[in-house]
CSV table of C-alpha atoms in Angstrom, one decimal:
chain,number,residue,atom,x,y,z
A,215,UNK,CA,-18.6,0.9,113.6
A,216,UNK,CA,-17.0,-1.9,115.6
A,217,UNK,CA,-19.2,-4.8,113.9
A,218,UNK,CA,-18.2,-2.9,110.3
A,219,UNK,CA,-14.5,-3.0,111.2
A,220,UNK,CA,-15.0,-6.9,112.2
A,221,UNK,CA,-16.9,-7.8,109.1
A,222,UNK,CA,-14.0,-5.5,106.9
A,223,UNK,CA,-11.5,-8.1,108.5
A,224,UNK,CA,-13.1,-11.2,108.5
A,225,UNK,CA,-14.3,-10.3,104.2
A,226,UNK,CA,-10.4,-10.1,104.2
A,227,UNK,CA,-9.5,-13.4,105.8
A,228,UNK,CA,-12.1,-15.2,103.5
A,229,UNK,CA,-10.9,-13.6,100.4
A,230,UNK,CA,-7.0,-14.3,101.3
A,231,UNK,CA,-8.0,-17.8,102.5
A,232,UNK,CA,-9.4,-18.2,98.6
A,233,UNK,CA,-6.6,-16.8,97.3
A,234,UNK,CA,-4.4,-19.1,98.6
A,235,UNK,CA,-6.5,-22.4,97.6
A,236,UNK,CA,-6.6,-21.1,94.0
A,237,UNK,CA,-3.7,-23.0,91.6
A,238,UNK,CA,-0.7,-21.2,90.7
A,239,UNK,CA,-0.9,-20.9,86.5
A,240,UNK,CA,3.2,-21.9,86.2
A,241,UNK,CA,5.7,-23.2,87.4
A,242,UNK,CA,6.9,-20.1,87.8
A,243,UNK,CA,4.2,-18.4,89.8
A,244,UNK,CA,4.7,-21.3,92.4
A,245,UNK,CA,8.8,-20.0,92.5
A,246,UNK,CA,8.1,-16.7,92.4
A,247,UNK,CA,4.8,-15.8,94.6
A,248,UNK,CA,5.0,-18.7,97.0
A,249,UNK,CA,8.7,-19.1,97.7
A,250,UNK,CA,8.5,-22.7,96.5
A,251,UNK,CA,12.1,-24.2,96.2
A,252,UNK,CA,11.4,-27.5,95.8
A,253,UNK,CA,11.6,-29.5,93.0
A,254,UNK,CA,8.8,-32.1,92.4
A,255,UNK,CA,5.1,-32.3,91.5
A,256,UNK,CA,2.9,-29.6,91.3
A,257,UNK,CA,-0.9,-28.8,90.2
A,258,UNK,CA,-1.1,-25.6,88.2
A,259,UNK,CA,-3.6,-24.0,86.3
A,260,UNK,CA,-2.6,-22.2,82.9
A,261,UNK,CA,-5.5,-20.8,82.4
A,262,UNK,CA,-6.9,-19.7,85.6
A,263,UNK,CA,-9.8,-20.4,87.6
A,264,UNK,CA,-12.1,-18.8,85.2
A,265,UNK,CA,-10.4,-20.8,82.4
A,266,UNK,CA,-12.3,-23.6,80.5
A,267,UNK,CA,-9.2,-26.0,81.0
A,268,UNK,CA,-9.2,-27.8,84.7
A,269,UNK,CA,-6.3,-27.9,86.7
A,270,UNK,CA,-3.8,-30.5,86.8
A,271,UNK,CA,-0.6,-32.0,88.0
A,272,UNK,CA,3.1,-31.4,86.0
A,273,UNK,CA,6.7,-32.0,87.5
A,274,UNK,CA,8.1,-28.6,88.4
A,275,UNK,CA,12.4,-28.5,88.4
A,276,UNK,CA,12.8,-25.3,90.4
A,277,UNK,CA,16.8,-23.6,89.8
A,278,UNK,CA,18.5,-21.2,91.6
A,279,UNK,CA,16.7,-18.2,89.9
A,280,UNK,CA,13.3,-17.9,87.8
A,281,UNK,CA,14.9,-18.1,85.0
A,282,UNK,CA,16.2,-22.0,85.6
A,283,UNK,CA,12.7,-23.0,86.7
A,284,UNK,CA,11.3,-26.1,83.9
A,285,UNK,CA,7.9,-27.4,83.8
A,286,UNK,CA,8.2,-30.8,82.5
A,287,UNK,CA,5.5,-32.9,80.8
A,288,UNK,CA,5.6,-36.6,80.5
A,289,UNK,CA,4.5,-38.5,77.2
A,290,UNK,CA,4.2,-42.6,75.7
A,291,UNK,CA,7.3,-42.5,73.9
A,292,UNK,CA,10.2,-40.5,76.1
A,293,UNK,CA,12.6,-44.3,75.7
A,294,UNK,CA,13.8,-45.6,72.0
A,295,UNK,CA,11.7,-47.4,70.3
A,296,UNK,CA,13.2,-49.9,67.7
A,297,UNK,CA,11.3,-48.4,64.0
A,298,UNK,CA,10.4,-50.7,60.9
A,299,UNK,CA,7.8,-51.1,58.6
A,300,UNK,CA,6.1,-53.9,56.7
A,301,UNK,CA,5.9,-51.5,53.7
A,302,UNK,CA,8.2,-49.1,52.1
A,303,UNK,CA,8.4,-45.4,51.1
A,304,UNK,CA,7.7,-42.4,52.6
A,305,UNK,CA,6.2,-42.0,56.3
A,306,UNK,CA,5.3,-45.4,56.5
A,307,UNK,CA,5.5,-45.6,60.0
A,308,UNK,CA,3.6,-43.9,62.4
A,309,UNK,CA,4.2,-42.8,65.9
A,310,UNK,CA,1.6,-41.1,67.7
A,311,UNK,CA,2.4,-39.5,71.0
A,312,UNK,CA,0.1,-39.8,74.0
A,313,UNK,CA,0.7,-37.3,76.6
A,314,UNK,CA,-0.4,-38.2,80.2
A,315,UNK,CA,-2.2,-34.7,80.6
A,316,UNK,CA,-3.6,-34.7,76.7
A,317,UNK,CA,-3.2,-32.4,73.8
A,318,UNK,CA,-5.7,-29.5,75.3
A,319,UNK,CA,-3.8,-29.0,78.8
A,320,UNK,CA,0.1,-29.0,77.2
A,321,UNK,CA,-1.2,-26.0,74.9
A,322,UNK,CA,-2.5,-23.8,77.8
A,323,UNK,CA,0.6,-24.6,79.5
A,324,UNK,CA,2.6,-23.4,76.0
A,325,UNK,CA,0.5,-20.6,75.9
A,326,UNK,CA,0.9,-19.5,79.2
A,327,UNK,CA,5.0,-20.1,78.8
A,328,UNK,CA,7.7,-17.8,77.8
A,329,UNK,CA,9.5,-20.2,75.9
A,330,UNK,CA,9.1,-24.0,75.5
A,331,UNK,CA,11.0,-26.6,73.7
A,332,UNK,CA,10.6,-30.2,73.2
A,333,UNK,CA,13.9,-32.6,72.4
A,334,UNK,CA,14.0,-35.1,69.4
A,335,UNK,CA,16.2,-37.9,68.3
A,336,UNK,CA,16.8,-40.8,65.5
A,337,UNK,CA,19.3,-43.0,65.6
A,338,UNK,CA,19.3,-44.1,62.0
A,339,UNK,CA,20.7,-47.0,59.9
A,340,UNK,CA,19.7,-47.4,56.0
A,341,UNK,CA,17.2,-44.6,55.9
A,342,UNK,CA,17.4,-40.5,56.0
A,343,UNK,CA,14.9,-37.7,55.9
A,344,UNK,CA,15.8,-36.9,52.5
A,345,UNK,CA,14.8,-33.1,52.6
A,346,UNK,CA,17.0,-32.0,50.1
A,347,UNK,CA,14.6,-34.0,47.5
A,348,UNK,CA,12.0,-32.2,47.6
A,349,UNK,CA,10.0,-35.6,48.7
A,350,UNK,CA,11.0,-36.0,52.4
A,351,UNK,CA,10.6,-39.6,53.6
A,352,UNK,CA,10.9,-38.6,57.2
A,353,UNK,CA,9.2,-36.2,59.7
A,354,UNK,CA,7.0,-35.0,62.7
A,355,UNK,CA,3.9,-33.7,63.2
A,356,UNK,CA,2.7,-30.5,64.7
A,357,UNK,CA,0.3,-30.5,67.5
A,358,UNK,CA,-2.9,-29.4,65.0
A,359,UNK,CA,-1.2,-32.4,62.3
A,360,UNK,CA,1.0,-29.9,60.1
A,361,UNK,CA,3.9,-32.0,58.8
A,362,UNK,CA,7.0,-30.3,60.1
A,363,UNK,CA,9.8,-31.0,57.5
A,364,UNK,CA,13.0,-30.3,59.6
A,365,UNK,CA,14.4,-31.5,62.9
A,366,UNK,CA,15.3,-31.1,66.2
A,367,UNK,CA,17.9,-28.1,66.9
A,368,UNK,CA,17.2,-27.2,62.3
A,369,UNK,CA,17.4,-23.3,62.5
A,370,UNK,CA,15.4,-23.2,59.2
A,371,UNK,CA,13.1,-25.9,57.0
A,372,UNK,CA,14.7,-29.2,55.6
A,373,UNK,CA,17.4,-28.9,57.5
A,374,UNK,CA,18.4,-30.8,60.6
A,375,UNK,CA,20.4,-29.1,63.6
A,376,UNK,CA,23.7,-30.5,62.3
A,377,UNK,CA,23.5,-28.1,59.2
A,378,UNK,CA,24.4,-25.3,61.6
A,379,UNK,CA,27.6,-26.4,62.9
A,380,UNK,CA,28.5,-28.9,60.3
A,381,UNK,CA,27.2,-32.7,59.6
A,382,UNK,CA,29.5,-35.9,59.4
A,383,UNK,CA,29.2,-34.9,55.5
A,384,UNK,CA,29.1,-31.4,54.1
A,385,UNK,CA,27.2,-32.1,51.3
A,386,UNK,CA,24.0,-33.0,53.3
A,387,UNK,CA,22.3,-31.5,55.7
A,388,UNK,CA,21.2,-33.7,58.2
A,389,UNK,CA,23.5,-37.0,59.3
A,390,UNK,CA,21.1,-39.2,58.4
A,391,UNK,CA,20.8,-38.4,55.0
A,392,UNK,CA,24.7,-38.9,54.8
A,393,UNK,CA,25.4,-42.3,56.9
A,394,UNK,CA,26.4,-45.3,54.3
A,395,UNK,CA,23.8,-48.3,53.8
A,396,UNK,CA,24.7,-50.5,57.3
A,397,UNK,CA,26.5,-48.0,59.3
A,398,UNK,CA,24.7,-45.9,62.2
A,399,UNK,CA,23.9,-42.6,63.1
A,400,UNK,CA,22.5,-39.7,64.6
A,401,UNK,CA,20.2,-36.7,64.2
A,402,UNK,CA,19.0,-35.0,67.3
A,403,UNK,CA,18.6,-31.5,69.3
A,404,UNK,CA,15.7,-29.5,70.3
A,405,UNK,CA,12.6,-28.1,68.9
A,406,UNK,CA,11.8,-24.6,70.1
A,407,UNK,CA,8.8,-23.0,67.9
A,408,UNK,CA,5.9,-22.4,70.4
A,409,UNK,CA,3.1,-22.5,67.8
A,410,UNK,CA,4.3,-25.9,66.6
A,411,UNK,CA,5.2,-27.8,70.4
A,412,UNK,CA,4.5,-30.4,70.9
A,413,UNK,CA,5.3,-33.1,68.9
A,414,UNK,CA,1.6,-35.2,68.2
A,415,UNK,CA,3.1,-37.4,65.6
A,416,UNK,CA,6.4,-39.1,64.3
A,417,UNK,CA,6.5,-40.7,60.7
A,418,UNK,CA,9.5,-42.7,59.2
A,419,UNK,CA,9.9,-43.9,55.6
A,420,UNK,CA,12.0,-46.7,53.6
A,421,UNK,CA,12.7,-48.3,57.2
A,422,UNK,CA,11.3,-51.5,55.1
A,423,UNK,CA,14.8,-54.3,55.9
A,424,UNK,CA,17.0,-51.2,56.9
C-alpha cells in the first residue's frame, strides 16, 4: 500500500510537471491561469498541444482586468508607405501583407479569440474608393482573397467609418471620395469582422500622377 500511495503521488507530480510545460492557448489563459501581469512576449498555442498548428511567440499587453488583455501580431506594412502606380484605374496597386508568424497561425489565434480587430488607414490626395459607383477603385483583401469593399470602422458595405458620424462632405460616404483634386485627406478606423481579419492584401486605383 505504501509503494501504491508513492507511485499515486509521484504519477501526480509528472502529470502537473507536464501541465505546466504545455503553452497557454491565449493571451488570456496566461492572465487568467498563471497570474501573468506582465506585459511582453509570450509563446502560446491556439490550438493546443494536440493541434496541427505549432506554437509560437506574439506580444501579450496584459490590463488591469481580462477584459483589457490584447494579443498583438506584427506584420511588413504597420508604417506609411508612399502609394503610386505606373498605370491607371482600378486596384492597380498591390500591397501584400507578410505577417511575421504567417497566414495559418493569425487564424488559430482569431479562432481561438473572442473578438479581434485589425486598424486601417489612407491618407489620400487625388484618388477615392469610389463605392458609391458601383465600380470601386479602392479596397482590401480578406485573409482567403475576398475583396472587401468598405473600410476601416464602415458599419455596413461601401461605406467608410466616417459615414456613421458624418464625413468632411455629406454627400459621400467616405472622405476620400469627397477631398478636391490636390488637397489631402483621411479615411481610417478599425476592422472588426472575425471571419474576414486579417487584412492579406491592399489595392489602390487611379493613384497614376495623383
Amino acid at each position: 500500500m505504501a509503494n501504491a500511495r508513492r507511485e499515486d503521488r509521484e504519477g501526480r507530480h509528472e502529470e502537473n510537471k507536464l501541465c505546466s510545460q504545455r503553452n497557454r492557448k491565449t493571451c488570456l489563459d496566461l492572465y487568467t491561469l498563471d497570474n501573468i501581469r506582465q506585459s511582453g512576449y509570450y509563446t502560446i498555442d491556439p490550438d493546443g498541444s494536440d493541434g496541427p498548428i505549432t506554437a509560437f511567440t506574439v506580444y501579450c499587453r496584459m490590463g488591469r482586468s481580462q477584459d483589457d488583455v490584447v494579443t498583438i501580431v506584427h506584420h511588413d506594412s504597420e508604417e506609411s508607405i508612399f502609394v503610386r502606380s505606373n498605370r491607371d484605374g482600378p486596384g492597380s496597386y498591390s500591397r501584400i501583407l507578410v505577417y511575421f508568424i504567417g497566414m495559418d497561425k493569425i487564424k488559430a489565434l482569431t479562432n481561438a479569440s473572442r473578438y479581434c480587430r485589425q486598424e486601417i488607414s489612407w491618407n489620400c490626395v487625388g484618388t477615392g474608393f469610389h463605392f458609391d459607383s458601383g465600380k470601386p477603385s479602392s479596397w482590401w483583401v480578406s485573409w482567403d482573397g475576398k475583396p472587401q469593399y468598405m473600410w476601416g470602422g464602415a458599419k455596413r458595405n461601401n461605406t467608410c467609418g466616417c459615414a456613421g458620424y458624418g464625413c468632411k462632405n455629406p454627400n459621400f460616404t467616405c472622405n476620400c471620395d469627397s477631398a478636391p483634386r490636390f488637397s489631402w485627406d483621411k479615411d481610417e478606423g478599425y476592422l472588426e469582422d472575425k471571419e474576414t481579419l486579417p487584412i492579406s492584401e491592399v489595392r489602390f486605383g487611379f493613384t497614376f500622377k495623383t
